[in-house]
Amino acid sequence: MAEALSTGLGEEKEKEDREREKKAATAGKNKEKDGVTETLGFNDKNGASRGKKSNLSDLSLVRFITTELTRGYFLEHNEAKYTERRERVYTCLRIPKELEKLMTFGFFLCLDAFLYVFTLLPLRVILALLRLFTVPCCGLSGSRLLQPAQVCDVLKGFIMVLCYSMMSYVDYAMMYHLIRGQSVIKLYIIYNMLEVADRLFSSFGQDILDALYWTATEPKEKKRAHIGVIPHFLMAVLYVFLHAILIMVQATTLNVAFNSHNKSLLTIMMSNNFVEIKGSVFKKFEKNNLFQMSNSDIKERFTNYILLLIVCLRNMEQFSWNADHLWVLFPDVVMVIASEVAVDVVKHAFITKFNDISADVYGEYRASLAFDLVSSRQKNAYTDYSDSVSRRMGFIPLPLALLLIRVVTSSVKIQGSLSFMCVLLFYLGMITLKVLNSIVLLGTSCVFVKEANMEEKLFDPPPSVASSRANSRAHRTKHVHVSPQQGTDKGETSLPSDICQPTNTAENAAPSFPKSDSDTFLTTPDDEDDDKIINADTGLEGGGLAHRPPKKDLLEIDRFTICGNRID
């Protein structure tokens, strides 16, 4: 028994010794693993001195400066990011060139519509009146007295004559001294109010003129749904007169700013252009919104040029047409033009940067404006070119032309036969300029239309009343629901959102026209195409509900440019 107990105790001691050895071995391994951290934390008593020496050498100032000077990094690890940044810089550098191309083309478009009022419109009115008086005398009772275009020309001529007779009673000198007596702050507020009022008048004025033209030329067999031609004519006369007065006050305020001694008012008015950058740059823009803003800038720049011409004429009259005074006005004129150009460049550069819009979009805008000019020369044209420019850019030439005629007739005195000969030569020169400008614009527009592959659209019929109403309703509210069965029956596949014209078997059988990026952008998708686009954007392959306004065609964007950046 004793031997058994002694052997049992011996085995227990051996087990305890083995366990102690195992614990000691594991503890030693843990110390070896934690040796680095203990050394860094100054917990290792044995290697404390060695840790202090290594840390002091690592944290030396020379080593830190050397590391900062020799530290490297690799940009190619994020190649896509830096490539995108470089493209943004290149886009901003291309914006001034592309924008000024669009502005120059738009300026000559406005000039062509403006010269039409002085040159060809009087001749067309005379031809229409001759036809009106000669057709009944010749016994041609079966033929129509006047064509619709001739009726519109006669109405424009009567509006200009009546408004000019009303403008002759407005005293420009009294208006100038009345405005000059106001304080600088009042004049600044007045000028801003006039700019807003000019946009509102332009947005509603073309509607008044279009309503008058359609009321006068509407087929008589249709049911009468208007108040009559005479009320519409009186409304048009009142609008043109009030708009001309508004532009006259605007030109007078600018003239007061030019003639002020300290030029403080002119400086404040120029700083108002830079406030425009703050109101537009930090907003979200799409291509259609930018097209509206570009049209508005073209119209604003051309109007400012005419206002500067009026100011120069009035000042030259006051100084008896002394050529030396023109050089006194020249620096202020250059400052106004330079500030306008600088504001437009900065505004468009940052809008395209913040909204990731390519500079090539301005080429599409030029093609869209060129399409208006080319389509107005077709046999099936349903509007005059000057009216299409008015709807597209909000530039209505009648009030501005009326004011310029009023200023010129009051500033220049015509006496004697030599003066009449000079006026006749000047008129012939204006006709020559109008014809040459129209020829060059037409050739340039044809080139732009061909580059954009938009020739096939020239032969499209004009939209009917029913289709235009249906499209307007579709633009307002549109709910799309496509079931999986319908999608599989039709064999439709989801398309990318930037493709507006799907391809099917019928189109493959017909001869296809060459397509480009501008052509796809300038095309409005149909209802079936919208379903595909919305399903592709929302990821609804089979069925689902989507509420999204469709993209507008550039060719459908018109006078809404006057009201800012709003698209209904």
Coordinates of C-alpha atoms in Angstrom, one line a residue:
M1 CA 0.0 0.0 0.0
A2 CA 2.8 2.4 0.9
E3 CA 4.6 1.7 -2.3
A4 CA 1.4 2.3 -4.3
L5 CA 0.8 5.6 -2.6
S6 CA 4.5 6.7 -3.1
T7 CA 4.3 5.8 -6.8
G8 CA 1.0 7.7 -7.2
L9 CA 2.4 10.8 -5.6
G10 CA 5.5 10.6 -7.8
E11 CA 3.4 10.5 -10.9
E12 CA 1.4 13.5 -9.8
K13 CA 4.5 15.5 -9.2
E14 CA 5.9 14.5 -12.6
K15 CA 2.6 15.8 -14.2
E16 CA 2.8 19.1 -12.3
D17 CA 6.4 19.5 -13.4
R18 CA 5.5 18.9 -17.0
E19 CA 2.7 21.4 -16.9
R20 CA 5.0 24.0 -15.3
E21 CA 7.5 23.4 -18.1
K22 CA 4.8 23.8 -20.7
K23 CA 3.6 27.1 -19.2
A24 CA 7.1 28.4 -19.0
A25 CA 7.8 27.5 -22.6
T26 CA 4.6 29.2 -23.8
A27 CA 5.4 32.3 -21.7
G28 CA 8.8 32.5 -23.3
K29 CA 7.4 32.3 -26.8
N30 CA 4.9 35.1 -25.9
K31 CA 7.8 37.3 -24.6
E32 CA 9.7 36.7 -27.8
K33 CA 6.7 37.7 -29.9
D34 CA 6.0 40.8 -27.9
G35 CA 9.6 41.8 -27.8
V36 CA 9.3 44.3 -30.5
T37 CA 6.2 46.0 -29.0
E38 CA 7.7 45.9 -25.5
T39 CA 10.9 47.5 -26.8
L40 CA 8.8 50.2 -28.6
G41 CA 6.8 50.7 -25.5
F42 CA 9.9 50.8 -23.2
N43 CA 8.6 47.8 -21.2
D44 CA 11.5 45.5 -21.9
K45 CA 14.0 46.1 -19.1
N46 CA 16.8 44.2 -20.8
G47 CA 16.5 46.0 -24.2
A48 CA 15.4 49.4 -22.9
S49 CA 18.7 51.1 -23.8
R50 CA 18.8 49.6 -27.3
G51 CA 15.1 50.7 -27.9
K52 CA 15.9 54.3 -26.9
K53 CA 18.9 54.5 -29.2
S54 CA 16.9 53.2 -32.2
N55 CA 13.9 55.5 -31.6
L56 CA 16.2 58.5 -31.2
S57 CA 17.8 57.7 -34.5
D58 CA 14.4 57.2 -36.2
L59 CA 13.0 60.4 -34.9
S60 CA 15.9 62.6 -35.8
L61 CA 15.1 65.9 -37.7
V62 CA 17.6 65.1 -40.5
R63 CA 15.9 61.8 -41.2
F64 CA 12.5 63.4 -41.3
I65 CA 13.6 66.1 -43.7
T66 CA 15.3 63.5 -45.8
T67 CA 12.2 61.4 -45.9
E68 CA 10.1 64.4 -46.9
L69 CA 12.5 65.3 -49.7
T70 CA 12.8 61.8 -51.1
R71 CA 9.3 60.6 -50.6
G72 CA 7.6 59.5 -53.8
Y73 CA 4.2 58.5 -55.2
F74 CA 2.8 57.1 -58.4
L75 CA 0.1 59.0 -60.4
E76 CA -0.5 56.1 -62.7
H77 CA -2.2 54.2 -59.9
N78 CA -5.2 56.6 -60.4
E79 CA -4.9 57.2 -64.1
A80 CA -8.6 57.7 -64.8
K81 CA -9.0 60.4 -62.3
Y82 CA -6.1 62.5 -63.5
T83 CA -7.0 62.0 -67.2
E84 CA -10.5 63.3 -66.4
R85 CA -9.0 66.4 -64.7
R86 CA -6.8 67.0 -67.7
E87 CA -9.8 66.8 -70.0
R88 CA -11.6 69.3 -67.9
V89 CA -8.8 71.8 -68.2
Y90 CA -8.7 71.3 -72.0
T91 CA -12.5 71.8 -72.2
C92 CA -12.2 75.0 -70.3
L93 CA -9.5 76.2 -72.6
R94 CA -11.6 75.3 -75.7
I95 CA -14.7 77.1 -74.4
P96 CA -13.8 80.6 -75.4
K97 CA -13.1 79.6 -79.0
E98 CA -16.2 77.4 -79.4
L99 CA -18.4 79.9 -77.6
E100 CA -17.2 82.8 -79.7
K101 CA -17.9 80.8 -82.9
L102 CA -21.5 80.3 -81.7
M103 CA -21.8 84.0 -80.7
T104 CA -20.4 85.2 -84.0
F105 CA -22.8 83.0 -86.0
G106 CA -25.7 84.0 -83.8
F107 CA -24.8 87.7 -84.1
F108 CA -24.9 87.5 -87.9
L109 CA -28.3 85.7 -87.7
C110 CA -29.7 88.5 -85.6
L111 CA -28.1 91.1 -87.9
D112 CA -29.8 89.4 -90.9
A113 CA -33.2 89.5 -89.2
F114 CA -32.6 93.1 -88.1
L115 CA -31.5 94.3 -91.6
Y116 CA -34.6 92.6 -93.1
V117 CA -36.8 95.2 -91.3
F118 CA -35.0 98.1 -93.0
T119 CA -34.3 96.6 -96.5
L120 CA -36.6 93.9 -97.8
L121 CA -39.7 94.4 -95.6
P122 CA -40.5 97.9 -97.1
L123 CA -40.1 96.4 -100.6
R124 CA -42.3 93.4 -99.8
V125 CA -45.0 95.7 -98.4
I126 CA -45.0 97.9 -101.5
L127 CA -45.3 94.7 -103.7
A128 CA -48.2 93.4 -101.6
L129 CA -50.0 96.7 -101.8
L130 CA -49.5 96.9 -105.5
R131 CA -51.0 93.4 -105.8
L132 CA -53.9 94.3 -103.5
F133 CA -54.8 97.3 -105.8
T134 CA -54.1 95.7 -109.2
V135 CA -55.7 92.3 -108.8
P136 CA -59.3 93.6 -108.5
C137 CA -58.7 96.1 -111.3
C138 CA -57.5 93.3 -113.6
G139 CA -60.7 91.3 -113.1
L140 CA -59.0 88.3 -111.4
S141 CA -61.7 87.7 -108.9
G142 CA -61.1 83.9 -108.7
S143 CA -57.5 84.4 -107.5
R144 CA -56.5 85.2 -103.9
L145 CA -55.8 88.8 -103.3
L146 CA -52.8 88.3 -101.0
Q147 CA -50.8 85.3 -100.0
P148 CA -50.4 84.6 -96.3
A149 CA -46.8 85.8 -96.2
Q150 CA -47.9 89.1 -97.9
V151 CA -50.6 89.6 -95.3
C152 CA -48.1 89.3 -92.6
D153 CA -45.7 91.7 -94.3
V154 CA -48.5 94.3 -94.7
L155 CA -49.4 93.9 -91.0
K156 CA -45.8 94.5 -90.0
G157 CA -45.6 97.6 -92.2
F158 CA -48.7 99.1 -90.7
I159 CA -47.5 98.3 -87.2
M160 CA -44.2 100.1 -87.9
V161 CA -45.9 103.2 -89.4
L162 CA -48.4 103.6 -86.5
C163 CA -45.8 103.0 -83.8
Y164 CA -43.4 105.5 -85.4
S165 CA -46.1 108.1 -85.5
M166 CA -46.7 107.5 -81.8
M167 CA -43.0 107.6 -81.0
S168 CA -42.7 111.0 -82.6
Y169 CA -44.6 112.4 -79.6
V170 CA -42.0 111.1 -77.1
D171 CA -39.4 113.7 -76.1
Y172 CA -36.0 112.0 -75.8
A173 CA -34.4 115.1 -74.3
M174 CA -36.9 115.4 -71.5
M175 CA -36.5 111.7 -70.7
Y176 CA -32.8 112.1 -70.6
H177 CA -32.8 115.0 -68.1
L178 CA -35.5 113.2 -66.0
I179 CA -33.3 110.2 -65.6
R180 CA -30.2 112.2 -65.1
G181 CA -31.7 113.9 -62.0
Q182 CA -32.0 110.6 -60.2
S183 CA -29.5 109.2 -57.8
V184 CA -27.0 106.5 -58.7
I185 CA -28.7 103.8 -56.6
K186 CA -32.1 104.6 -58.2
L187 CA -30.6 104.4 -61.7
Y188 CA -29.0 101.1 -60.8
I189 CA -32.3 99.7 -59.6
I190 CA -34.1 101.1 -62.6
Y191 CA -31.6 99.5 -65.0
N192 CA -32.1 96.1 -63.4
M193 CA -35.9 96.4 -63.6
L194 CA -35.7 97.4 -67.2
E195 CA -33.6 94.2 -68.0
V196 CA -36.2 92.0 -66.3
A197 CA -39.1 93.9 -68.0
D198 CA -37.4 93.5 -71.4
R199 CA -37.3 89.7 -71.0
L200 CA -40.9 89.6 -70.0
F201 CA -42.0 91.7 -72.9
S202 CA -40.0 89.6 -75.3
S203 CA -41.4 86.4 -74.0
F204 CA -45.0 87.6 -74.4
G205 CA -44.5 89.8 -77.5
Q206 CA -43.8 87.1 -80.0
D207 CA -46.9 85.3 -78.9
I208 CA -49.0 88.4 -79.6
L209 CA -47.5 88.8 -83.1
D210 CA -47.9 85.1 -83.9
A211 CA -51.5 85.3 -82.8
L212 CA -52.1 88.3 -85.1
Y213 CA -50.5 86.6 -88.1
W214 CA -52.5 83.4 -87.6
T215 CA -55.8 85.2 -87.0
A216 CA -55.3 87.3 -90.2
T217 CA -54.3 84.2 -92.4
E218 CA -56.4 81.5 -90.9
P219 CA -58.7 79.7 -93.4
K220 CA -62.2 81.2 -93.3
E221 CA -64.0 77.9 -93.6
K222 CA -62.9 77.0 -90.0
K223 CA -65.0 77.8 -87.0
R224 CA -64.4 81.3 -85.6
A225 CA -62.4 80.9 -82.4
H226 CA -60.8 84.3 -82.0
I227 CA -61.7 87.8 -81.1
G228 CA -61.0 89.3 -84.5
V229 CA -58.1 90.7 -86.5
I230 CA -58.6 94.3 -85.3
P231 CA -58.3 93.6 -81.6
H232 CA -55.2 91.5 -82.2
F233 CA -53.8 94.3 -84.4
L234 CA -54.3 96.9 -81.7
M235 CA -52.7 94.6 -79.1
A236 CA -49.7 94.2 -81.4
V237 CA -49.4 98.0 -81.9
L238 CA -49.6 98.6 -78.2
Y239 CA -46.9 95.9 -77.5
V240 CA -44.4 97.2 -80.1
F241 CA -44.9 100.8 -78.8
L242 CA -44.4 99.9 -75.1
H243 CA -41.4 97.7 -75.9
A244 CA -39.8 100.5 -77.9
I245 CA -40.4 102.9 -75.0
L246 CA -38.8 100.4 -72.6
I247 CA -35.7 100.0 -74.8
M248 CA -35.5 103.8 -75.1
V249 CA -35.5 104.2 -71.3
Q250 CA -32.8 101.5 -71.2
A251 CA -30.7 103.3 -73.8
T252 CA -31.2 106.7 -72.0
T253 CA -30.0 105.2 -68.7
L254 CA -26.9 103.8 -70.4
N255 CA -26.3 107.3 -72.0
V256 CA -26.5 108.9 -68.5
A257 CA -23.9 106.4 -67.3
F258 CA -21.6 107.3 -70.1
N259 CA -21.9 111.0 -69.5
S260 CA -21.5 110.9 -65.7
H261 CA -18.3 112.6 -64.4
N262 CA -17.0 109.9 -62.1
K263 CA -18.2 106.9 -64.2
S264 CA -19.5 105.3 -60.9
L265 CA -22.9 104.4 -62.5
L266 CA -21.2 102.7 -65.5
T267 CA -18.9 100.8 -63.1
I268 CA -21.9 99.6 -61.1
M269 CA -23.8 98.6 -64.3
M270 CA -20.7 96.6 -65.5
S271 CA -20.4 94.9 -62.1
N272 CA -24.0 93.8 -62.5
N273 CA -22.8 91.5 -65.3
F274 CA -20.5 89.6 -62.9
V275 CA -23.5 89.1 -60.5
E276 CA -24.9 87.0 -63.4
I277 CA -22.1 84.5 -62.9
K278 CA -23.2 83.9 -59.3
G279 CA -26.8 83.3 -60.3
S280 CA -26.1 80.8 -63.1
V281 CA -22.8 79.0 -62.5
F282 CA -23.8 77.0 -59.4
K283 CA -27.0 75.7 -60.9
K284 CA -27.5 72.3 -62.5
F285 CA -27.5 72.5 -66.3
E286 CA -28.2 70.1 -69.0
K287 CA -27.5 70.5 -72.7
N288 CA -30.9 71.9 -73.5
N289 CA -30.7 74.4 -70.6
L290 CA -27.3 75.5 -71.9
F291 CA -28.7 76.0 -75.4
Q292 CA -31.3 78.3 -74.0
M293 CA -28.8 80.3 -72.1
S294 CA -26.6 80.6 -75.2
N295 CA -29.5 81.9 -77.3
S296 CA -30.2 84.4 -74.5
D297 CA -26.6 85.6 -74.5
I298 CA -26.6 86.0 -78.2
K299 CA -29.7 88.2 -78.1
E300 CA -28.4 90.2 -75.1
R301 CA -25.1 90.8 -76.8
F302 CA -26.7 92.0 -80.1
T303 CA -29.1 94.2 -78.2
N304 CA -26.2 95.8 -76.2
Y305 CA -24.4 96.6 -79.5
I306 CA -27.5 98.4 -80.8
L307 CA -27.9 100.3 -77.5
L308 CA -24.2 101.4 -77.7
L309 CA -24.8 102.6 -81.3
I310 CA -27.8 104.6 -80.1
V311 CA -25.7 106.2 -77.3
C312 CA -23.0 107.1 -79.7
L313 CA -25.4 108.7 -82.1
R314 CA -27.0 110.8 -79.4
N315 CA -23.6 111.9 -78.0
M316 CA -22.3 112.7 -81.5
E317 CA -25.4 114.8 -82.2
Q318 CA -24.8 116.8 -79.0
F319 CA -21.2 117.6 -80.0
S320 CA -22.1 118.6 -83.6
W321 CA -20.7 115.3 -85.0
N322 CA -17.2 116.1 -83.8
A323 CA -15.0 113.1 -84.6
D324 CA -12.7 113.8 -81.6
H325 CA -15.6 113.1 -79.2
L326 CA -15.9 109.6 -80.6
W327 CA -12.5 108.8 -79.2
V328 CA -13.7 110.0 -75.8
L329 CA -16.5 107.4 -75.9
F330 CA -14.3 104.7 -77.3
P331 CA -12.8 103.5 -74.0
D332 CA -16.2 103.2 -72.3
V333 CA -17.6 101.3 -75.3
V334 CA -14.7 98.9 -75.2
M335 CA -15.1 98.4 -71.5
V336 CA -18.8 97.5 -71.8
I337 CA -18.1 95.0 -74.7
A338 CA -15.1 93.5 -72.9
S339 CA -17.0 92.9 -69.7
E340 CA -19.8 91.3 -71.6
V341 CA -17.5 88.9 -73.4
A342 CA -15.5 88.1 -70.2
V343 CA -18.7 87.3 -68.3
D344 CA -20.0 85.0 -71.0
V345 CA -16.7 83.1 -71.3
V346 CA -16.3 82.6 -67.5
K347 CA -20.0 81.7 -67.1
H348 CA -20.0 79.1 -69.9
A349 CA -16.6 77.7 -68.9
F350 CA -17.6 76.9 -65.4
I351 CA -21.0 75.7 -66.3
T352 CA -19.5 73.1 -68.7
K353 CA -16.9 72.2 -66.0
F354 CA -19.4 71.6 -63.2
N355 CA -21.9 69.7 -65.3
D356 CA -19.4 67.6 -67.4
I357 CA -20.5 69.0 -70.7
S358 CA -18.2 68.8 -73.7
A359 CA -17.1 71.8 -75.7
D360 CA -18.4 70.0 -78.8
V361 CA -21.9 70.8 -77.8
Y362 CA -21.6 74.3 -79.2
G363 CA -21.2 72.8 -82.6
E364 CA -24.5 71.1 -82.2
Y365 CA -26.0 74.5 -81.2
R366 CA -24.7 76.1 -84.4
A367 CA -26.2 73.2 -86.4
S368 CA -29.6 73.7 -84.8
L369 CA -29.5 77.5 -85.5
A370 CA -28.4 76.8 -89.1
F371 CA -31.3 74.3 -89.5
D372 CA -33.7 77.1 -88.8
L373 CA -32.2 79.3 -91.6
V374 CA -32.1 76.4 -94.1
S375 CA -35.6 75.2 -93.3
S376 CA -37.0 78.7 -93.8
R377 CA -35.8 78.7 -97.4
Q378 CA -37.7 75.5 -98.2
K379 CA -40.8 75.5 -100.3
N380 CA -42.8 73.9 -97.5
A381 CA -41.6 76.5 -94.9
Y382 CA -44.3 77.4 -92.4
T383 CA -42.7 80.5 -90.9
D384 CA -40.5 83.4 -91.9
Y385 CA -36.9 83.4 -90.9
S386 CA -37.1 86.6 -88.8
D387 CA -40.0 85.0 -86.9
S388 CA -38.0 81.8 -86.3
V389 CA -35.1 83.8 -84.9
S390 CA -37.6 85.6 -82.6
R391 CA -39.0 82.4 -81.3
R392 CA -35.6 80.8 -80.9
M393 CA -33.6 83.6 -79.3
G394 CA -36.3 85.9 -78.1
F395 CA -35.0 88.6 -80.3
I396 CA -37.9 90.6 -81.7
P397 CA -36.5 93.2 -84.2
L398 CA -39.5 95.4 -84.6
P399 CA -39.2 97.5 -81.4
L400 CA -35.5 97.8 -81.7
A401 CA -35.7 98.8 -85.3
L402 CA -38.4 101.3 -84.5
L403 CA -36.3 102.9 -81.8
L404 CA -33.2 103.1 -84.1
I405 CA -35.3 104.8 -86.8
R406 CA -36.6 107.3 -84.3
V407 CA -33.1 108.2 -83.0
V408 CA -31.6 108.4 -86.5
T409 CA -34.4 110.6 -87.9
S410 CA -34.1 113.0 -84.9
S411 CA -30.3 113.1 -84.9
V412 CA -29.7 113.4 -88.6
K413 CA -31.3 116.3 -90.5
I414 CA -32.0 115.7 -94.2
Q415 CA -32.1 118.9 -96.3
G416 CA -31.6 119.3 -100.0
S417 CA -31.3 116.9 -102.9
L418 CA -27.8 115.9 -102.0
S419 CA -29.0 114.6 -98.6
F420 CA -31.7 112.5 -100.3
M421 CA -29.1 111.1 -102.6
C422 CA -26.9 110.1 -99.7
V423 CA -29.9 108.5 -98.0
L424 CA -30.6 106.5 -101.2
L425 CA -27.0 105.4 -101.5
F426 CA -27.0 104.3 -97.8
Y427 CA -30.2 102.3 -98.4
L428 CA -28.7 100.6 -101.4
G429 CA -25.6 99.8 -99.3
M430 CA -27.8 98.3 -96.6
I431 CA -29.6 96.1 -99.1
T432 CA -26.2 95.0 -100.5
L433 CA -25.0 94.1 -97.0
K434 CA -28.3 92.2 -96.3
V435 CA -28.0 90.2 -99.5
L436 CA -24.3 89.3 -98.9
N437 CA -24.9 88.4 -95.3
S438 CA -27.8 86.2 -96.3
I439 CA -25.8 84.4 -99.0
V440 CA -22.8 83.8 -96.7
L441 CA -25.1 82.6 -93.8
L442 CA -27.0 80.3 -96.1
G443 CA -23.9 78.6 -97.4
T444 CA -22.4 78.3 -93.9
S445 CA -25.7 76.9 -92.5
C446 CA -25.8 74.3 -95.2
V447 CA -22.3 73.1 -94.2
F448 CA -23.3 72.9 -90.5
V449 CA -26.5 71.0 -91.4
K450 CA -24.5 68.5 -93.5
E451 CA -21.9 68.0 -90.8
A452 CA -24.7 67.2 -88.3
N453 CA -26.4 64.8 -90.8
M454 CA -29.7 66.7 -90.4
E455 CA -30.6 66.8 -94.1
E456 CA -33.4 64.3 -93.8
K457 CA -35.2 66.5 -91.3
L458 CA -35.6 69.3 -93.8
F459 CA -38.2 67.2 -95.6
D460 CA -40.3 66.4 -92.5
P461 CA -43.8 67.8 -92.6
P462 CA -44.7 70.5 -90.1
P463 CA -46.3 69.3 -86.9
S464 CA -50.1 69.3 -86.8
V465 CA -52.3 70.7 -84.1
A466 CA -53.2 67.3 -82.7
S467 CA -49.7 66.0 -82.6
S468 CA -48.4 69.2 -81.0
R469 CA -51.1 69.0 -78.3
A470 CA -50.3 65.4 -77.6
N471 CA -46.6 66.1 -77.4
S472 CA -47.2 69.0 -75.0
R473 CA -49.3 66.8 -72.8
A474 CA -46.7 64.1 -72.9
H475 CA -44.1 66.5 -71.8
R476 CA -46.1 67.7 -68.8
T477 CA -47.0 64.3 -67.2
K478 CA -46.0 60.9 -68.4
H479 CA -46.4 57.5 -66.7
V480 CA -44.8 54.5 -68.3
H481 CA -45.7 50.9 -67.5
V482 CA -44.3 48.0 -69.6
S483 CA -45.1 44.5 -68.6
P484 CA -42.6 41.7 -69.1
Q485 CA -44.9 39.9 -71.6
Q486 CA -45.1 43.0 -73.8
G487 CA -41.4 43.4 -73.7
T488 CA -40.8 39.8 -74.7
D489 CA -43.5 39.9 -77.4
K490 CA -42.1 42.9 -79.1
G491 CA -38.6 41.6 -78.8
E492 CA -37.4 44.9 -77.2
T493 CA -34.1 45.1 -75.5
S494 CA -32.9 47.8 -73.2
L495 CA -30.9 50.6 -74.8
P496 CA -28.5 53.1 -73.4
S497 CA -30.0 56.4 -72.3
D498 CA -28.0 58.5 -74.9
I499 CA -29.5 56.6 -77.9
C500 CA -32.7 58.2 -79.1
Q501 CA -33.5 56.2 -82.2
P502 CA -33.9 52.4 -81.9
T503 CA -33.2 50.1 -84.8
N504 CA -35.7 47.5 -85.9
T505 CA -36.3 45.3 -88.9
A506 CA -38.3 47.9 -90.8
E507 CA -35.5 50.4 -90.5
N508 CA -32.9 47.9 -91.5
A509 CA -34.8 47.2 -94.7
A510 CA -35.0 50.9 -95.6
P511 CA -32.0 52.9 -96.8
S512 CA -30.3 54.3 -93.7
F513 CA -28.7 57.7 -93.4
P514 CA -25.4 58.3 -91.7
K515 CA -25.7 59.1 -88.0
S516 CA -23.6 61.0 -85.6
D517 CA -23.6 62.1 -82.0
S518 CA -25.1 65.4 -82.8
D519 CA -27.8 63.8 -84.9
T520 CA -28.8 61.5 -82.0
F521 CA -28.8 64.4 -79.6
L522 CA -30.9 66.6 -81.9
T523 CA -33.6 64.0 -82.3
T524 CA -36.6 63.7 -80.0
P525 CA -37.5 60.1 -79.1
D526 CA -40.9 58.7 -79.7
D527 CA -43.2 57.3 -77.0
E528 CA -42.0 53.7 -77.6
D529 CA -38.4 54.9 -77.5
D530 CA -39.0 56.7 -74.3
D531 CA -40.2 53.5 -72.7
K532 CA -36.9 51.9 -73.6
I533 CA -34.9 54.8 -72.4
I534 CA -36.7 55.0 -69.0
N535 CA -36.4 51.2 -68.5
A536 CA -32.7 51.3 -69.3
D537 CA -32.1 54.2 -66.9
T538 CA -34.1 52.8 -64.0
G539 CA -33.1 49.2 -64.5
L540 CA -36.6 47.9 -65.1
E541 CA -36.2 45.2 -67.6
G542 CA -39.7 43.8 -67.3
G543 CA -42.2 46.0 -65.7
G544 CA -42.2 49.0 -63.4
L545 CA -43.5 52.5 -62.9
A546 CA -41.4 55.5 -64.0
H547 CA -42.2 59.2 -64.0
R548 CA -39.7 61.2 -66.0
P549 CA -40.0 64.1 -68.4
P550 CA -38.5 63.2 -71.8
K551 CA -35.6 65.0 -73.3
K552 CA -36.5 67.9 -75.5
D553 CA -35.3 68.4 -79.0
L554 CA -33.1 71.4 -79.6
L555 CA -35.3 72.2 -82.6
E556 CA -38.3 72.6 -80.2
I557 CA -36.6 75.0 -77.8
D558 CA -37.7 78.6 -78.6
R559 CA -38.7 81.6 -76.6
F560 CA -38.4 79.9 -73.2
T561 CA -34.8 81.1 -73.3
I562 CA -36.1 84.5 -72.2
C563 CA -37.5 83.3 -68.9
G564 CA -34.1 82.0 -67.7
N565 CA -33.2 78.3 -67.6
R566 CA -36.7 76.9 -67.1
I567 CA -37.9 74.0 -69.2
D568 CA -41.5 73.0 -68.9

